[in-house]
mmCIF file of C-alpha atoms in Angstrom:
data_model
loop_
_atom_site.group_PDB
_atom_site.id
_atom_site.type_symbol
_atom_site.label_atom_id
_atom_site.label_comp_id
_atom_site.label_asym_id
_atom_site.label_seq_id
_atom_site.Cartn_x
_atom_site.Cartn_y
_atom_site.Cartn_z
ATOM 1 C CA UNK A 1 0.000 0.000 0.000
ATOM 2 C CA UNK A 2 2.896 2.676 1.388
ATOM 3 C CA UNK A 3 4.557 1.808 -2.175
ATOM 4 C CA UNK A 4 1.177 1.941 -4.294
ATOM 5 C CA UNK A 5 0.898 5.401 -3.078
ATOM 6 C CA UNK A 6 5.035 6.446 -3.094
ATOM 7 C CA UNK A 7 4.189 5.495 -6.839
ATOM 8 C CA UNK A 8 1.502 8.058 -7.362
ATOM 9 C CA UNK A 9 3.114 10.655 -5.247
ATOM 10 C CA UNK A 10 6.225 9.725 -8.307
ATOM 11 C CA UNK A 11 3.653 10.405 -11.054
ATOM 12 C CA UNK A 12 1.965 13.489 -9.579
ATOM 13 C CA UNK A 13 6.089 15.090 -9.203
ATOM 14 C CA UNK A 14 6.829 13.926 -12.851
ATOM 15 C CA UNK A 15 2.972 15.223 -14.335
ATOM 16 C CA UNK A 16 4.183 18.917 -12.220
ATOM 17 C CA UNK A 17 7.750 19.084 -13.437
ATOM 18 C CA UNK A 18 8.549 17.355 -16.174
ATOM 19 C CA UNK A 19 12.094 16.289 -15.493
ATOM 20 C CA UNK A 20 14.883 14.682 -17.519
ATOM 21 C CA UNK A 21 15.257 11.105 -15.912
ATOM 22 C CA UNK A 22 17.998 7.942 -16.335
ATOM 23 C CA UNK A 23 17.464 4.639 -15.833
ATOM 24 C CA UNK A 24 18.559 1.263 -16.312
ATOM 25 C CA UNK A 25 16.551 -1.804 -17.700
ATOM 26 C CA UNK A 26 18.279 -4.953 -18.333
ATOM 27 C CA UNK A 27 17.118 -8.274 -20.947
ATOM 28 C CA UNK A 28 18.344 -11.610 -18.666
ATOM 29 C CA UNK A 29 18.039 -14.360 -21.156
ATOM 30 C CA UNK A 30 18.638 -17.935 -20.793
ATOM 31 C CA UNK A 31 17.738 -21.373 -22.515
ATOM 32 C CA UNK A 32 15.080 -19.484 -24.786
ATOM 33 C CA UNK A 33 13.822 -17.388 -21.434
ATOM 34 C CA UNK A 34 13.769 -14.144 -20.463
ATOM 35 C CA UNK A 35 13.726 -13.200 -16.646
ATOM 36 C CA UNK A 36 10.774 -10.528 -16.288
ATOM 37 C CA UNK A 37 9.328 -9.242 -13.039
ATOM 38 C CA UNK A 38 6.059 -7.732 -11.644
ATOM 39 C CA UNK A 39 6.383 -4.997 -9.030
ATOM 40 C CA UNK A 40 3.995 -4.719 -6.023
ATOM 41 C CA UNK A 41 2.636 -1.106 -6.971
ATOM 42 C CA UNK A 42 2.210 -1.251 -10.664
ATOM 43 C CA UNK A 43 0.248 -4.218 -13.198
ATOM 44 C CA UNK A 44 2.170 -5.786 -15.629
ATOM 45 C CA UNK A 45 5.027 -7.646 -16.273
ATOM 46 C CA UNK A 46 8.517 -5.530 -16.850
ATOM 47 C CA UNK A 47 12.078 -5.862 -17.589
ATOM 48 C CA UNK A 48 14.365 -5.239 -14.619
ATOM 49 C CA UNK A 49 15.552 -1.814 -13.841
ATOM 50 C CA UNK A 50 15.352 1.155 -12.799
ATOM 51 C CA UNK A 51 16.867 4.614 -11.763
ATOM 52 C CA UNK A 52 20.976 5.647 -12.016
ATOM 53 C CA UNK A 53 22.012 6.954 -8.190
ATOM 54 C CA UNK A 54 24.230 9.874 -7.923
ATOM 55 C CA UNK A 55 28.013 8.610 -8.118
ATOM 56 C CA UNK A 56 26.967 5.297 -10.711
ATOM 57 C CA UNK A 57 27.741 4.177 -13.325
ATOM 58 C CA UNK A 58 25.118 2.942 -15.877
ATOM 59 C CA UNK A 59 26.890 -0.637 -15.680
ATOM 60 C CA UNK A 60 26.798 -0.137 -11.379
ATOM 61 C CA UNK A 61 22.911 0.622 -11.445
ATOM 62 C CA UNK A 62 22.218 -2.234 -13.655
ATOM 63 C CA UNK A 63 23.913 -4.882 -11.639
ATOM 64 C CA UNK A 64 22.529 -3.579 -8.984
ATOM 65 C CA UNK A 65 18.485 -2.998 -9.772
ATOM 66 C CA UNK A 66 19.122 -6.831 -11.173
ATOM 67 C CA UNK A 67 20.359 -8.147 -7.683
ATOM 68 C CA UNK A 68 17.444 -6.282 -5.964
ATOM 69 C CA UNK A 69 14.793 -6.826 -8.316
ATOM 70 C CA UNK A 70 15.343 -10.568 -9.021
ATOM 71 C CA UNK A 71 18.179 -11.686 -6.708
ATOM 72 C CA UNK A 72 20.400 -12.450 -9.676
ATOM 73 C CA UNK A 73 24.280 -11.968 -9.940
ATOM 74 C CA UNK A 74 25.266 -11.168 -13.556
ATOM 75 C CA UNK A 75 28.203 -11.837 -15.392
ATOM 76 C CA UNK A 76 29.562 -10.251 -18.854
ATOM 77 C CA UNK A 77 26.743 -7.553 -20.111
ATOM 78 C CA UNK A 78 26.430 -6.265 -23.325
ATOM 79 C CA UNK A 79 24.881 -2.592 -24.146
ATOM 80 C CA UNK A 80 21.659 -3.172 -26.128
ATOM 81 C CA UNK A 81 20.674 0.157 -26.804
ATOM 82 C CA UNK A 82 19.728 3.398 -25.581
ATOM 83 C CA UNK A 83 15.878 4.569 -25.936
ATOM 84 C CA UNK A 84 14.671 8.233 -25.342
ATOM 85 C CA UNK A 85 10.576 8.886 -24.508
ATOM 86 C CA UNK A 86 10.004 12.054 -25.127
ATOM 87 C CA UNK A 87 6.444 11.692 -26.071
ATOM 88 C CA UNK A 88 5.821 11.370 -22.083
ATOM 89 C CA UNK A 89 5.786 14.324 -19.757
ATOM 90 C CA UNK A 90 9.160 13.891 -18.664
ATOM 91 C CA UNK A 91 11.992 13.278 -20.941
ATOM 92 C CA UNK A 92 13.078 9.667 -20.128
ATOM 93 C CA UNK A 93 15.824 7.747 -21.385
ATOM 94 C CA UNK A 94 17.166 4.418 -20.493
ATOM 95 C CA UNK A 95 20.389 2.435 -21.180
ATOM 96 C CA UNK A 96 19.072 -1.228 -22.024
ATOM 97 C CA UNK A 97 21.529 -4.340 -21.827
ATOM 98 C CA UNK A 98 21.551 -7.862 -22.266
ATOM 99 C CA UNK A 99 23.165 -10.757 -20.198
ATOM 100 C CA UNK A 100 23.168 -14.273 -20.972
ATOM 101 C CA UNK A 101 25.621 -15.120 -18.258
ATOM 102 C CA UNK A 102 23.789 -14.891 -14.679
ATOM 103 C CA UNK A 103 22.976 -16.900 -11.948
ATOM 104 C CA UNK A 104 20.086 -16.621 -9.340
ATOM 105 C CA UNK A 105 21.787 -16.394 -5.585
ATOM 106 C CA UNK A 106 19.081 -14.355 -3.620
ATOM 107 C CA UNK A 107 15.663 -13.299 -3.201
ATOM 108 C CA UNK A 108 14.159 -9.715 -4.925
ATOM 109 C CA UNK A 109 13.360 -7.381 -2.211
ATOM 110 C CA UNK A 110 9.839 -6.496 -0.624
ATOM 111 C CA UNK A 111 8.816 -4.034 -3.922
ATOM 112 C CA UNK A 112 8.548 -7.075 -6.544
ATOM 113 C CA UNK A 113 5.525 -9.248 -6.136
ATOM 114 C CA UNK A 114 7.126 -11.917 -8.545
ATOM 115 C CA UNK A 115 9.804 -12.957 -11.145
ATOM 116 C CA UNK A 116 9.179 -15.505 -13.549
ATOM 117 C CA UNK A 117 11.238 -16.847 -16.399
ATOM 118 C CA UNK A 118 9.001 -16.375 -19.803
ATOM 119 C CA UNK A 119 10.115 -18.290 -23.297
ATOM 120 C CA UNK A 120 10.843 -15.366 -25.547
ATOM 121 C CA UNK A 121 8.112 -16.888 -27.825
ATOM 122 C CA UNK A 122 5.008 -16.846 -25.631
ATOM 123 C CA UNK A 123 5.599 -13.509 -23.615
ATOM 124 C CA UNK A 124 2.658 -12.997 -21.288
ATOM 125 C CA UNK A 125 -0.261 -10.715 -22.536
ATOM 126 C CA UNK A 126 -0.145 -7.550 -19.815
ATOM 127 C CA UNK A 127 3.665 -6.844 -20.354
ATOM 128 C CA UNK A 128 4.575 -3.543 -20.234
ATOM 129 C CA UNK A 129 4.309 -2.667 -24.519
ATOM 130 C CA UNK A 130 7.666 -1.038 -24.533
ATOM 131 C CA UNK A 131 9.615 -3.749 -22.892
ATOM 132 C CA UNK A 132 7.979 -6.189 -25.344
ATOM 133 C CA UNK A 133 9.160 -4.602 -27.909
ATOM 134 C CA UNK A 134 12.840 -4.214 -26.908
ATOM 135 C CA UNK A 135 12.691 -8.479 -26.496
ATOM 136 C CA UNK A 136 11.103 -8.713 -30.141
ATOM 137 C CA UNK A 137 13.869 -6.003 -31.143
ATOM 138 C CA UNK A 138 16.127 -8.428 -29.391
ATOM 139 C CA UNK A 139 15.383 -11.409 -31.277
ATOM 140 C CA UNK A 140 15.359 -9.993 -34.552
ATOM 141 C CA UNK A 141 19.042 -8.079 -34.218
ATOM 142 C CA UNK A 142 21.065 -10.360 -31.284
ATOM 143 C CA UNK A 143 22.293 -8.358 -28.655
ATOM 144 C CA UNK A 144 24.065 -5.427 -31.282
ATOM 145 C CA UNK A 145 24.087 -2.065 -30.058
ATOM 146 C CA UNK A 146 21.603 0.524 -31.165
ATOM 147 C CA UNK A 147 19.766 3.906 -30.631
ATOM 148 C CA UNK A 148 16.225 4.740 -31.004
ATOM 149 C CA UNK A 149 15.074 7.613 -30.518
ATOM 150 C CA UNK A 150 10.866 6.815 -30.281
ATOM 151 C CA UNK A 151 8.948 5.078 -27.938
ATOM 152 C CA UNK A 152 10.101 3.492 -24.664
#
């Protein structure tokens, strides 16, 4: 509940001022699987990720919304892109990678309500449309670096 309504006191700053925000999101694929989560205060299912701290790196923040978010410990990650929103009322980008080389050693913490591995052909229905089409981008290019400039 305390996080359902952090998350709307979140949306209510960014509808007011409009600010420029970083974040992270990362693609954790294995065995014809990606590793998606669903968070306590929003619906759907989502990539893991989220904001850049003052004093990170982009690399830092991903490792470390991965161990929090799913309990995972990645190895070697590759940059898959980065993505700008500007169509939103904030101006949003995020730095997307891919790892193929992770293993699950914790638990997420108390803001995911689950994290379930999905094959990359049957993707589940009320994922978030942005992230689903970063895994289709995915599958059609590999893991090569890009830049888009639309739609998050």
């Amino acid at each position: 509940m305390l996080l359902r309504l952090a998350y709307s006191v979140y949306r209510l700053y960014i509808f007011l001022f409009r600010p420029v925000t970083y974040g992270v999101r990362v693609l954790l694929v294995k065995e014809g699987r990606v590793l998606l989560i669903r968070h306590t205060y929003r619906s759907g299912w989502h990539l893991p990720g989220g904001g850049i701290q003052r004093g990170e790196t982009v690399e830092t923040a991903a490792r470390r919304e991965v161990r929090e978010e799913t309990g995972a410990e990645m190895g070697q990650v590759k940059l898959a892109g980065i993505f700008s929103n500007l169509e939103s009322r904030s101006s949003g980008h995020n730095i997307l990678f891919s790892c193929e080389d992770f293993i699950i050693t914790g638990k997420p913490d108390h803001e995911i309500a689950e994290v379930r591995f999905f094959s990359l052909s049957e993707l589940p229905a009320d994922m978030f449309p942005g992230h689903h089409r970063k895994i289709e981008e995915y599958l059609e290019t590999g893991s090569r670096q890009s830049a888009d400039y639309g739609r998050w």
